[in-house]
Amino acid sequence: MGAVEAKLAELGLTLPAVVPPLAAYQPAVRSGAYVYTSGQLPMVDGKLPVTGKVGAEVTAEEAKELARVCALNALAAVKSVAGDLDRVARVVKVVGFVASATDFTGQPGVINGASELLGEVLGDKGVHARSAVGVAVLPLDAPVEVEVQVELEP
């Protein structure tokens, strides 16, 4: 077990299996020193634990926890192409999408769930640029979706 997975275990987390694609794409691809994940839904054991819009059927606190799950799924996708999470030099960018009720404006707080998890697990290597965007609907009526771009060590 590498240092990153040991840190996950210390936090009481396990790296899940890579979530299979829902359509014609790969969960992650590598280009040179970079790994780009596809949007990761908060799937747990092959299903969404919660569906609906944040600010309506889903609270901001619930959505923040779901964003953590998305980030964990993204780390699994990164490992699937990098081979070892200890090869991550840094997280470069996180993009988070929040299926939002029309009056919900707390998207940055929701996506903090993903950003905070990456910081807890990767330390300074987890500090990144980010976008948090409100959208009308996400696949499978998921409340949140996160994609991650990382740079690998040579």
PDB file of C-alpha atoms in Angstrom, residues 6-126:
ATOM      1  CA  ALA A   6      -2.363   4.632   3.668  1.00  0.00           C
ATOM      2  CA  LYS A   7      -3.616   8.184   4.244  1.00  0.00           C
ATOM      3  CA  LEU A   8      -7.039   7.162   2.915  1.00  0.00           C
ATOM      4  CA  ALA A   9      -7.071   4.240   5.360  1.00  0.00           C
ATOM      5  CA  GLU A  10      -6.049   6.575   8.199  1.00  0.00           C
ATOM      6  CA  LEU A  11      -9.079   8.717   7.313  1.00  0.00           C
ATOM      7  CA  GLY A  12     -11.287   5.609   7.403  1.00  0.00           C
ATOM      8  CA  LEU A  13     -11.713   5.567   3.628  1.00  0.00           C
ATOM      9  CA  THR A  14     -11.105   2.894   1.025  1.00  0.00           C
ATOM     10  CA  LEU A  15     -10.499   3.457  -2.632  1.00  0.00           C
ATOM     11  CA  PRO A  16     -13.582   2.100  -4.428  1.00  0.00           C
ATOM     12  CA  ALA A  17     -13.620   0.159  -7.673  1.00  0.00           C
ATOM     13  CA  VAL A  18     -13.667   2.405 -10.727  1.00  0.00           C
ATOM     14  CA  VAL A  19     -17.225   3.375 -11.590  1.00  0.00           C
ATOM     15  CA  PRO A  20     -18.021   1.884 -15.021  1.00  0.00           C
ATOM     16  CA  PRO A  21     -18.876   4.408 -17.739  1.00  0.00           C
ATOM     17  CA  LEU A  22     -22.544   5.138 -18.384  1.00  0.00           C
ATOM     18  CA  ALA A  23     -21.929   5.807 -22.100  1.00  0.00           C
ATOM     19  CA  ALA A  24     -19.152   5.916 -24.728  1.00  0.00           C
ATOM     20  CA  TYR A  25     -16.184   7.263 -22.733  1.00  0.00           C
ATOM     21  CA  GLN A  26     -13.405   6.148 -20.391  1.00  0.00           C
ATOM     22  CA  PRO A  27     -13.408   6.943 -16.648  1.00  0.00           C
ATOM     23  CA  ALA A  28      -9.944   8.514 -17.060  1.00  0.00           C
ATOM     24  CA  VAL A  29      -7.341   9.040 -19.752  1.00  0.00           C
ATOM     25  CA  ARG A  30      -3.680   9.893 -19.591  1.00  0.00           C
ATOM     26  CA  SER A  31      -2.034  12.395 -21.916  1.00  0.00           C
ATOM     27  CA  GLY A  32       1.672  12.860 -21.251  1.00  0.00           C
ATOM     28  CA  ALA A  33       2.131  13.731 -17.594  1.00  0.00           C
ATOM     29  CA  TYR A  34      -1.566  14.475 -17.045  1.00  0.00           C
ATOM     30  CA  VAL A  35      -4.586  12.370 -16.134  1.00  0.00           C
ATOM     31  CA  TYR A  36      -8.055  13.708 -16.878  1.00  0.00           C
ATOM     32  CA  THR A  37     -11.044  12.049 -15.283  1.00  0.00           C
ATOM     33  CA  SER A  38     -14.480  12.006 -16.782  1.00  0.00           C
ATOM     34  CA  GLY A  39     -17.190  13.475 -14.604  1.00  0.00           C
ATOM     35  CA  GLN A  40     -17.554  11.256 -11.557  1.00  0.00           C
ATOM     36  CA  LEU A  41     -20.962  10.798  -9.994  1.00  0.00           C
ATOM     37  CA  PRO A  42     -21.296   9.951  -6.284  1.00  0.00           C
ATOM     38  CA  MET A  43     -21.860   6.262  -7.018  1.00  0.00           C
ATOM     39  CA  VAL A  44     -21.572   3.869  -4.079  1.00  0.00           C
ATOM     40  CA  ASP A  45     -21.674   0.154  -4.855  1.00  0.00           C
ATOM     41  CA  GLY A  46     -23.028   0.869  -8.330  1.00  0.00           C
ATOM     42  CA  LYS A  47     -25.863   3.216  -7.394  1.00  0.00           C
ATOM     43  CA  LEU A  48     -26.590   6.771  -6.384  1.00  0.00           C
ATOM     44  CA  PRO A  49     -27.384   7.042  -2.669  1.00  0.00           C
ATOM     45  CA  VAL A  50     -29.450  10.211  -3.264  1.00  0.00           C
ATOM     46  CA  THR A  51     -31.004  11.917  -6.289  1.00  0.00           C
ATOM     47  CA  GLY A  52     -32.526  15.319  -6.904  1.00  0.00           C
ATOM     48  CA  LYS A  53     -31.702  19.005  -6.886  1.00  0.00           C
ATOM     49  CA  VAL A  54     -29.548  20.641  -4.242  1.00  0.00           C
ATOM     50  CA  GLY A  55     -31.611  23.213  -2.404  1.00  0.00           C
ATOM     51  CA  ALA A  56     -34.799  21.200  -2.986  1.00  0.00           C
ATOM     52  CA  GLU A  57     -34.691  17.408  -2.420  1.00  0.00           C
ATOM     53  CA  VAL A  58     -31.028  17.405  -1.309  1.00  0.00           C
ATOM     54  CA  THR A  59     -29.488  19.658   1.328  1.00  0.00           C
ATOM     55  CA  ALA A  60     -26.205  21.482   0.756  1.00  0.00           C
ATOM     56  CA  GLU A  61     -24.638  19.394   3.550  1.00  0.00           C
ATOM     57  CA  GLU A  62     -25.727  16.132   1.910  1.00  0.00           C
ATOM     58  CA  ALA A  63     -24.422  17.356  -1.443  1.00  0.00           C
ATOM     59  CA  LYS A  64     -21.061  18.302   0.096  1.00  0.00           C
ATOM     60  CA  GLU A  65     -20.696  14.714   1.361  1.00  0.00           C
ATOM     61  CA  LEU A  66     -21.651  13.435  -2.095  1.00  0.00           C
ATOM     62  CA  ALA A  67     -18.919  15.645  -3.608  1.00  0.00           C
ATOM     63  CA  ARG A  68     -16.430  13.841  -1.331  1.00  0.00           C
ATOM     64  CA  VAL A  69     -17.645  10.539  -2.798  1.00  0.00           C
ATOM     65  CA  CYS A  70     -17.168  11.960  -6.303  1.00  0.00           C
ATOM     66  CA  ALA A  71     -13.574  12.920  -5.442  1.00  0.00           C
ATOM     67  CA  LEU A  72     -12.905   9.457  -4.049  1.00  0.00           C
ATOM     68  CA  ASN A  73     -14.284   7.938  -7.259  1.00  0.00           C
ATOM     69  CA  ALA A  74     -12.049  10.311  -9.239  1.00  0.00           C
ATOM     70  CA  LEU A  75      -8.990   9.109  -7.310  1.00  0.00           C
ATOM     71  CA  ALA A  76      -9.923   5.526  -8.200  1.00  0.00           C
ATOM     72  CA  ALA A  77     -10.160   6.546 -11.874  1.00  0.00           C
ATOM     73  CA  VAL A  78      -6.762   8.277 -11.669  1.00  0.00           C
ATOM     74  CA  LYS A  79      -5.195   5.176 -10.130  1.00  0.00           C
ATOM     75  CA  SER A  80      -6.660   3.023 -12.901  1.00  0.00           C
ATOM     76  CA  VAL A  81      -4.464   4.776 -15.484  1.00  0.00           C
ATOM     77  CA  ALA A  82      -1.546   5.999 -13.338  1.00  0.00           C
ATOM     78  CA  GLY A  83      -1.042   2.666 -11.582  1.00  0.00           C
ATOM     79  CA  ASP A  84      -0.217   4.267  -8.217  1.00  0.00           C
ATOM     80  CA  LEU A  85      -1.642   7.365  -6.521  1.00  0.00           C
ATOM     81  CA  ASP A  86       1.806   8.120  -5.095  1.00  0.00           C
ATOM     82  CA  ARG A  87       2.710   9.219  -8.636  1.00  0.00           C
ATOM     83  CA  VAL A  88       0.399  12.246  -8.348  1.00  0.00           C
ATOM     84  CA  ALA A  89       2.584  15.371  -8.371  1.00  0.00           C
ATOM     85  CA  ARG A  90      -0.413  17.632  -7.849  1.00  0.00           C
ATOM     86  CA  VAL A  91      -4.085  18.100  -8.515  1.00  0.00           C
ATOM     87  CA  VAL A  92      -4.216  20.786 -11.185  1.00  0.00           C
ATOM     88  CA  LYS A  93      -7.935  21.475 -11.550  1.00  0.00           C
ATOM     89  CA  VAL A  94     -11.289  20.364 -10.191  1.00  0.00           C
ATOM     90  CA  VAL A  95     -14.562  21.110 -11.963  1.00  0.00           C
ATOM     91  CA  GLY A  96     -17.742  20.521  -9.999  1.00  0.00           C
ATOM     92  CA  PHE A  97     -21.295  20.534 -11.267  1.00  0.00           C
ATOM     93  CA  VAL A  98     -24.211  20.926  -8.865  1.00  0.00           C
ATOM     94  CA  ALA A  99     -27.774  20.136  -9.972  1.00  0.00           C
ATOM     95  CA  SER A 100     -29.366  23.155  -8.351  1.00  0.00           C
ATOM     96  CA  ALA A 101     -32.803  24.365  -7.417  1.00  0.00           C
ATOM     97  CA  THR A 102     -33.445  27.688  -9.159  1.00  0.00           C
ATOM     98  CA  ASP A 103     -32.708  29.732  -6.015  1.00  0.00           C
ATOM     99  CA  PHE A 104     -29.678  27.717  -4.795  1.00  0.00           C
ATOM    100  CA  THR A 105     -26.405  29.671  -4.913  1.00  0.00           C
ATOM    101  CA  GLY A 106     -24.152  27.598  -2.658  1.00  0.00           C
ATOM    102  CA  GLN A 107     -22.328  25.617  -5.361  1.00  0.00           C
ATOM    103  CA  PRO A 108     -18.827  26.534  -4.073  1.00  0.00           C
ATOM    104  CA  GLY A 109     -19.648  25.187  -0.608  1.00  0.00           C
ATOM    105  CA  VAL A 110     -20.908  21.920  -2.083  1.00  0.00           C
ATOM    106  CA  ILE A 111     -17.783  21.398  -4.196  1.00  0.00           C
ATOM    107  CA  ASN A 112     -15.658  22.136  -1.128  1.00  0.00           C
ATOM    108  CA  GLY A 113     -16.472  18.530  -0.231  1.00  0.00           C
ATOM    109  CA  ALA A 114     -14.307  17.339  -3.137  1.00  0.00           C
ATOM    110  CA  SER A 115     -11.610  19.970  -2.625  1.00  0.00           C
ATOM    111  CA  GLU A 116     -11.317  19.276   1.098  1.00  0.00           C
ATOM    112  CA  LEU A 117     -11.056  15.520   0.543  1.00  0.00           C
ATOM    113  CA  LEU A 118      -8.244  15.998  -1.986  1.00  0.00           C
ATOM    114  CA  GLY A 119      -6.441  18.259   0.489  1.00  0.00           C
ATOM    115  CA  GLU A 120      -6.865  15.780   3.348  1.00  0.00           C
ATOM    116  CA  VAL A 121      -5.559  12.903   1.244  1.00  0.00           C
ATOM    117  CA  LEU A 122      -2.830  14.605  -0.792  1.00  0.00           C
ATOM    118  CA  GLY A 123      -1.795  17.536   1.410  1.00  0.00           C
ATOM    119  CA  ASP A 124      -0.156  20.369  -0.566  1.00  0.00           C
ATOM    120  CA  LYS A 125      -0.375  18.238  -3.726  1.00  0.00           C
ATOM    121  CA  GLY A 126      -4.156  18.439  -3.415  1.00  0.00           C
TER     122      GLY A 126
END
